[in-house]
Amino acid sequence: MSDHPVTELRLVVTADDYEEALRFYRDVLGLSERAAFSGPDGRVTILDAGRATLEIADPAHAAFVDQVEVGRRVAGHVRVAFEVPDSAEATRRLAGAGAEVVAEPTRTPWNSLNARLEGPAGLQLTLFSDLE
């Protein structure tokens, strides 16, 4: 038995436009398909997003991050952050695929380049790349 009681974090998103969400997150963002199931009760695809963490922020910190990344409070209760090799390139690619850019990549006080987008399935996204 593992020393850690949880072995995987799985964020489950209900997408009204399933095909668009799958195209965006799998084909454009580049999350690899781990498994897919379909039947009379619907469809689901599990995409591999690499290492997962759960970040818990109090309202003051969430407002601070919004201020740094966007300049105003914009995130809802949940925001999904993806670490990518080049957040500026990824922002251009995702915007070209239909994401709304809320804020262009911005250098943060914690030395990363972060962009904010609205993606399919009602997800607000942060794309971040660590700067050296």
JSON list of C-alpha atoms in Angstrom, two decimals:
[
{"chain": "A", "resi": 1, "resn": "MET", "atom": "CA", "xyz": [0.00, 0.00, 0.00]},
{"chain": "A", "resi": 2, "resn": "SER", "atom": "CA", "xyz": [1.17, 3.50, -0.86]},
{"chain": "A", "resi": 3, "resn": "ASP", "atom": "CA", "xyz": [2.16, 5.98, 1.84]},
{"chain": "A", "resi": 4, "resn": "HIS", "atom": "CA", "xyz": [-0.26, 8.36, 0.15]},
{"chain": "A", "resi": 5, "resn": "PRO", "atom": "CA", "xyz": [-3.99, 7.47, 0.37]},
{"chain": "A", "resi": 6, "resn": "VAL", "atom": "CA", "xyz": [-4.85, 9.24, -2.92]},
{"chain": "A", "resi": 7, "resn": "THR", "atom": "CA", "xyz": [-3.20, 7.97, -6.09]},
{"chain": "A", "resi": 8, "resn": "GLU", "atom": "CA", "xyz": [-4.80, 10.19, -8.73]},
{"chain": "A", "resi": 9, "resn": "LEU", "atom": "CA", "xyz": [-6.64, 13.50, -8.96]},
{"chain": "A", "resi": 10, "resn": "ARG", "atom": "CA", "xyz": [-9.31, 13.40, -11.67]},
{"chain": "A", "resi": 11, "resn": "LEU", "atom": "CA", "xyz": [-11.08, 16.64, -12.52]},
{"chain": "A", "resi": 12, "resn": "VAL", "atom": "CA", "xyz": [-14.43, 15.72, -14.07]},
{"chain": "A", "resi": 13, "resn": "VAL", "atom": "CA", "xyz": [-15.97, 18.35, -16.37]},
{"chain": "A", "resi": 14, "resn": "THR", "atom": "CA", "xyz": [-19.43, 18.13, -17.92]},
{"chain": "A", "resi": 15, "resn": "ALA", "atom": "CA", "xyz": [-19.28, 19.67, -21.40]},
{"chain": "A", "resi": 16, "resn": "ASP", "atom": "CA", "xyz": [-22.49, 20.60, -23.22]},
{"chain": "A", "resi": 17, "resn": "ASP", "atom": "CA", "xyz": [-20.47, 20.56, -26.46]},
{"chain": "A", "resi": 18, "resn": "TYR", "atom": "CA", "xyz": [-18.53, 17.34, -25.85]},
{"chain": "A", "resi": 19, "resn": "GLU", "atom": "CA", "xyz": [-16.92, 17.23, -29.32]},
{"chain": "A", "resi": 20, "resn": "GLU", "atom": "CA", "xyz": [-15.66, 20.83, -29.08]},
{"chain": "A", "resi": 21, "resn": "ALA", "atom": "CA", "xyz": [-14.25, 20.31, -25.60]},
{"chain": "A", "resi": 22, "resn": "LEU", "atom": "CA", "xyz": [-12.54, 17.08, -26.67]},
{"chain": "A", "resi": 23, "resn": "ARG", "atom": "CA", "xyz": [-11.08, 18.73, -29.78]},
{"chain": "A", "resi": 24, "resn": "PHE", "atom": "CA", "xyz": [-9.79, 21.68, -27.77]},
{"chain": "A", "resi": 25, "resn": "TYR", "atom": "CA", "xyz": [-8.28, 19.89, -24.78]},
{"chain": "A", "resi": 26, "resn": "ARG", "atom": "CA", "xyz": [-7.03, 16.77, -26.60]},
{"chain": "A", "resi": 27, "resn": "ASP", "atom": "CA", "xyz": [-6.18, 17.96, -30.08]},
{"chain": "A", "resi": 28, "resn": "VAL", "atom": "CA", "xyz": [-5.19, 21.60, -29.52]},
{"chain": "A", "resi": 29, "resn": "LEU", "atom": "CA", "xyz": [-3.85, 21.74, -25.94]},
{"chain": "A", "resi": 30, "resn": "GLY", "atom": "CA", "xyz": [-2.33, 18.31, -26.47]},
{"chain": "A", "resi": 31, "resn": "LEU", "atom": "CA", "xyz": [-3.57, 16.23, -23.54]},
{"chain": "A", "resi": 32, "resn": "SER", "atom": "CA", "xyz": [-3.16, 12.58, -24.50]},
{"chain": "A", "resi": 33, "resn": "GLU", "atom": "CA", "xyz": [-6.14, 10.27, -24.46]},
{"chain": "A", "resi": 34, "resn": "ARG", "atom": "CA", "xyz": [-5.85, 7.66, -21.71]},
{"chain": "A", "resi": 35, "resn": "ALA", "atom": "CA", "xyz": [-9.26, 5.99, -22.22]},
{"chain": "A", "resi": 36, "resn": "ALA", "atom": "CA", "xyz": [-12.63, 6.60, -23.87]},
{"chain": "A", "resi": 37, "resn": "PHE", "atom": "CA", "xyz": [-15.99, 4.97, -23.28]},
{"chain": "A", "resi": 38, "resn": "SER", "atom": "CA", "xyz": [-19.32, 5.36, -25.03]},
{"chain": "A", "resi": 39, "resn": "GLY", "atom": "CA", "xyz": [-22.67, 3.68, -24.82]},
{"chain": "A", "resi": 40, "resn": "PRO", "atom": "CA", "xyz": [-26.37, 4.31, -24.52]},
{"chain": "A", "resi": 41, "resn": "ASP", "atom": "CA", "xyz": [-25.73, 6.31, -21.33]},
{"chain": "A", "resi": 42, "resn": "GLY", "atom": "CA", "xyz": [-23.32, 8.78, -22.94]},
{"chain": "A", "resi": 43, "resn": "ARG", "atom": "CA", "xyz": [-19.64, 9.35, -23.64]},
{"chain": "A", "resi": 44, "resn": "VAL", "atom": "CA", "xyz": [-16.56, 10.09, -21.58]},
{"chain": "A", "resi": 45, "resn": "THR", "atom": "CA", "xyz": [-12.91, 10.55, -22.47]},
{"chain": "A", "resi": 46, "resn": "ILE", "atom": "CA", "xyz": [-10.14, 10.55, -19.87]},
{"chain": "A", "resi": 47, "resn": "LEU", "atom": "CA", "xyz": [-7.25, 12.81, -20.84]},
{"chain": "A", "resi": 48, "resn": "ASP", "atom": "CA", "xyz": [-3.82, 12.61, -19.26]},
{"chain": "A", "resi": 49, "resn": "ALA", "atom": "CA", "xyz": [-2.73, 16.01, -17.97]},
{"chain": "A", "resi": 50, "resn": "GLY", "atom": "CA", "xyz": [0.53, 14.91, -16.35]},
{"chain": "A", "resi": 51, "resn": "ARG", "atom": "CA", "xyz": [1.13, 15.43, -12.65]},
{"chain": "A", "resi": 52, "resn": "ALA", "atom": "CA", "xyz": [-1.89, 16.75, -10.77]},
{"chain": "A", "resi": 53, "resn": "THR", "atom": "CA", "xyz": [-2.08, 18.93, -7.68]},
{"chain": "A", "resi": 54, "resn": "LEU", "atom": "CA", "xyz": [-4.99, 20.46, -5.82]},
{"chain": "A", "resi": 55, "resn": "GLU", "atom": "CA", "xyz": [-4.36, 24.11, -4.99]},
{"chain": "A", "resi": 56, "resn": "ILE", "atom": "CA", "xyz": [-6.53, 25.50, -2.20]},
{"chain": "A", "resi": 57, "resn": "ALA", "atom": "CA", "xyz": [-6.59, 29.32, -2.03]},
{"chain": "A", "resi": 58, "resn": "ASP", "atom": "CA", "xyz": [-8.42, 31.65, 0.30]},
{"chain": "A", "resi": 59, "resn": "PRO", "atom": "CA", "xyz": [-10.41, 34.49, -1.29]},
{"chain": "A", "resi": 60, "resn": "ALA", "atom": "CA", "xyz": [-7.64, 37.05, -0.68]},
{"chain": "A", "resi": 61, "resn": "HIS", "atom": "CA", "xyz": [-5.03, 34.95, -2.48]},
{"chain": "A", "resi": 62, "resn": "ALA", "atom": "CA", "xyz": [-7.40, 34.15, -5.35]},
{"chain": "A", "resi": 63, "resn": "ALA", "atom": "CA", "xyz": [-8.02, 37.90, -5.77]},
{"chain": "A", "resi": 64, "resn": "PHE", "atom": "CA", "xyz": [-4.24, 38.56, -5.66]},
{"chain": "A", "resi": 65, "resn": "VAL", "atom": "CA", "xyz": [-3.54, 36.01, -8.42]},
{"chain": "A", "resi": 66, "resn": "ASP", "atom": "CA", "xyz": [-6.36, 37.48, -10.55]},
{"chain": "A", "resi": 67, "resn": "GLN", "atom": "CA", "xyz": [-4.88, 40.95, -10.03]},
{"chain": "A", "resi": 68, "resn": "VAL", "atom": "CA", "xyz": [-1.40, 39.77, -11.09]},
{"chain": "A", "resi": 69, "resn": "GLU", "atom": "CA", "xyz": [-2.55, 37.75, -14.10]},
{"chain": "A", "resi": 70, "resn": "VAL", "atom": "CA", "xyz": [-5.50, 39.83, -15.32]},
{"chain": "A", "resi": 71, "resn": "GLY", "atom": "CA", "xyz": [-5.61, 43.12, -13.44]},
{"chain": "A", "resi": 72, "resn": "ARG", "atom": "CA", "xyz": [-9.03, 42.50, -11.88]},
{"chain": "A", "resi": 73, "resn": "ARG", "atom": "CA", "xyz": [-11.07, 39.75, -10.21]},
{"chain": "A", "resi": 74, "resn": "VAL", "atom": "CA", "xyz": [-12.33, 37.40, -12.92]},
{"chain": "A", "resi": 75, "resn": "ALA", "atom": "CA", "xyz": [-12.06, 33.77, -11.77]},
{"chain": "A", "resi": 76, "resn": "GLY", "atom": "CA", "xyz": [-14.93, 31.82, -10.38]},
{"chain": "A", "resi": 77, "resn": "HIS", "atom": "CA", "xyz": [-14.83, 29.09, -7.78]},
{"chain": "A", "resi": 78, "resn": "VAL", "atom": "CA", "xyz": [-12.62, 26.84, -9.96]},
{"chain": "A", "resi": 79, "resn": "ARG", "atom": "CA", "xyz": [-9.78, 27.76, -12.31]},
{"chain": "A", "resi": 80, "resn": "VAL", "atom": "CA", "xyz": [-7.70, 25.13, -14.11]},
{"chain": "A", "resi": 81, "resn": "ALA", "atom": "CA", "xyz": [-3.96, 25.81, -14.47]},
{"chain": "A", "resi": 82, "resn": "PHE", "atom": "CA", "xyz": [-1.80, 24.00, -17.02]},
{"chain": "A", "resi": 83, "resn": "GLU", "atom": "CA", "xyz": [1.98, 24.18, -16.98]},
{"chain": "A", "resi": 84, "resn": "VAL", "atom": "CA", "xyz": [3.19, 24.35, -20.57]},
{"chain": "A", "resi": 85, "resn": "PRO", "atom": "CA", "xyz": [6.70, 24.76, -22.05]},
{"chain": "A", "resi": 86, "resn": "ASP", "atom": "CA", "xyz": [5.84, 28.14, -23.66]},
{"chain": "A", "resi": 87, "resn": "SER", "atom": "CA", "xyz": [2.75, 29.92, -22.37]},
{"chain": "A", "resi": 88, "resn": "ALA", "atom": "CA", "xyz": [2.92, 32.65, -25.03]},
{"chain": "A", "resi": 89, "resn": "GLU", "atom": "CA", "xyz": [2.92, 30.09, -27.86]},
{"chain": "A", "resi": 90, "resn": "ALA", "atom": "CA", "xyz": [0.22, 28.01, -26.18]},
{"chain": "A", "resi": 91, "resn": "THR", "atom": "CA", "xyz": [-1.94, 31.12, -25.69]},
{"chain": "A", "resi": 92, "resn": "ARG", "atom": "CA", "xyz": [-1.73, 31.95, -29.41]},
{"chain": "A", "resi": 93, "resn": "ARG", "atom": "CA", "xyz": [-2.52, 28.34, -30.35]},
{"chain": "A", "resi": 94, "resn": "LEU", "atom": "CA", "xyz": [-5.52, 28.04, -28.02]},
{"chain": "A", "resi": 95, "resn": "ALA", "atom": "CA", "xyz": [-6.85, 31.47, -29.03]},
{"chain": "A", "resi": 96, "resn": "GLY", "atom": "CA", "xyz": [-6.65, 30.35, -32.64]},
{"chain": "A", "resi": 97, "resn": "ALA", "atom": "CA", "xyz": [-8.74, 27.32, -31.69]},
{"chain": "A", "resi": 98, "resn": "GLY", "atom": "CA", "xyz": [-11.51, 29.40, -30.13]},
{"chain": "A", "resi": 99, "resn": "ALA", "atom": "CA", "xyz": [-10.43, 30.20, -26.57]},
{"chain": "A", "resi": 100, "resn": "GLU", "atom": "CA", "xyz": [-11.07, 33.75, -25.40]},
{"chain": "A", "resi": 101, "resn": "VAL", "atom": "CA", "xyz": [-7.92, 35.43, -24.14]},
{"chain": "A", "resi": 102, "resn": "VAL", "atom": "CA", "xyz": [-8.78, 37.18, -20.89]},
{"chain": "A", "resi": 103, "resn": "ALA", "atom": "CA", "xyz": [-5.20, 38.35, -20.31]},
{"chain": "A", "resi": 104, "resn": "GLU", "atom": "CA", "xyz": [-2.05, 37.97, -22.41]},
{"chain": "A", "resi": 105, "resn": "PRO", "atom": "CA", "xyz": [1.00, 36.29, -20.85]},
{"chain": "A", "resi": 106, "resn": "THR", "atom": "CA", "xyz": [2.29, 38.34, -17.94]},
{"chain": "A", "resi": 107, "resn": "ARG", "atom": "CA", "xyz": [5.45, 37.94, -15.87]},
{"chain": "A", "resi": 108, "resn": "THR", "atom": "CA", "xyz": [4.45, 37.20, -12.26]},
{"chain": "A", "resi": 109, "resn": "PRO", "atom": "CA", "xyz": [6.22, 38.06, -8.99]},
{"chain": "A", "resi": 110, "resn": "TRP", "atom": "CA", "xyz": [6.89, 34.31, -8.59]},
{"chain": "A", "resi": 111, "resn": "ASN", "atom": "CA", "xyz": [8.88, 34.32, -11.89]},
{"chain": "A", "resi": 112, "resn": "SER", "atom": "CA", "xyz": [6.53, 32.60, -14.28]},
{"chain": "A", "resi": 113, "resn": "LEU", "atom": "CA", "xyz": [4.81, 33.72, -17.45]},
{"chain": "A", "resi": 114, "resn": "ASN", "atom": "CA", "xyz": [1.04, 33.34, -16.94]},
{"chain": "A", "resi": 115, "resn": "ALA", "atom": "CA", "xyz": [-1.87, 33.85, -19.33]},
{"chain": "A", "resi": 116, "resn": "ARG", "atom": "CA", "xyz": [-5.60, 33.62, -18.62]},
{"chain": "A", "resi": 117, "resn": "LEU", "atom": "CA", "xyz": [-8.17, 32.22, -21.06]},
{"chain": "A", "resi": 118, "resn": "GLU", "atom": "CA", "xyz": [-11.78, 31.12, -21.19]},
{"chain": "A", "resi": 119, "resn": "GLY", "atom": "CA", "xyz": [-11.88, 27.62, -22.65]},
{"chain": "A", "resi": 120, "resn": "PRO", "atom": "CA", "xyz": [-14.61, 25.21, -23.71]},
{"chain": "A", "resi": 121, "resn": "ALA", "atom": "CA", "xyz": [-16.89, 23.61, -21.11]},
{"chain": "A", "resi": 122, "resn": "GLY", "atom": "CA", "xyz": [-16.94, 26.82, -19.07]},
{"chain": "A", "resi": 123, "resn": "LEU", "atom": "CA", "xyz": [-13.40, 26.45, -17.74]},
{"chain": "A", "resi": 124, "resn": "GLN", "atom": "CA", "xyz": [-11.24, 29.43, -16.94]},
{"chain": "A", "resi": 125, "resn": "LEU", "atom": "CA", "xyz": [-7.65, 28.48, -17.69]},
{"chain": "A", "resi": 126, "resn": "THR", "atom": "CA", "xyz": [-4.26, 29.69, -16.58]},
{"chain": "A", "resi": 127, "resn": "LEU", "atom": "CA", "xyz": [-1.38, 28.69, -18.83]},
{"chain": "A", "resi": 128, "resn": "PHE", "atom": "CA", "xyz": [1.94, 29.06, -17.04]},
{"chain": "A", "resi": 129, "resn": "SER", "atom": "CA", "xyz": [5.61, 28.58, -17.84]},
{"chain": "A", "resi": 130, "resn": "ASP", "atom": "CA", "xyz": [8.38, 28.93, -15.29]},
{"chain": "A", "resi": 131, "resn": "LEU", "atom": "CA", "xyz": [11.01, 31.53, -16.24]},
{"chain": "A", "resi": 132, "resn": "GLU", "atom": "CA", "xyz": [14.64, 30.90, -15.41]}
]
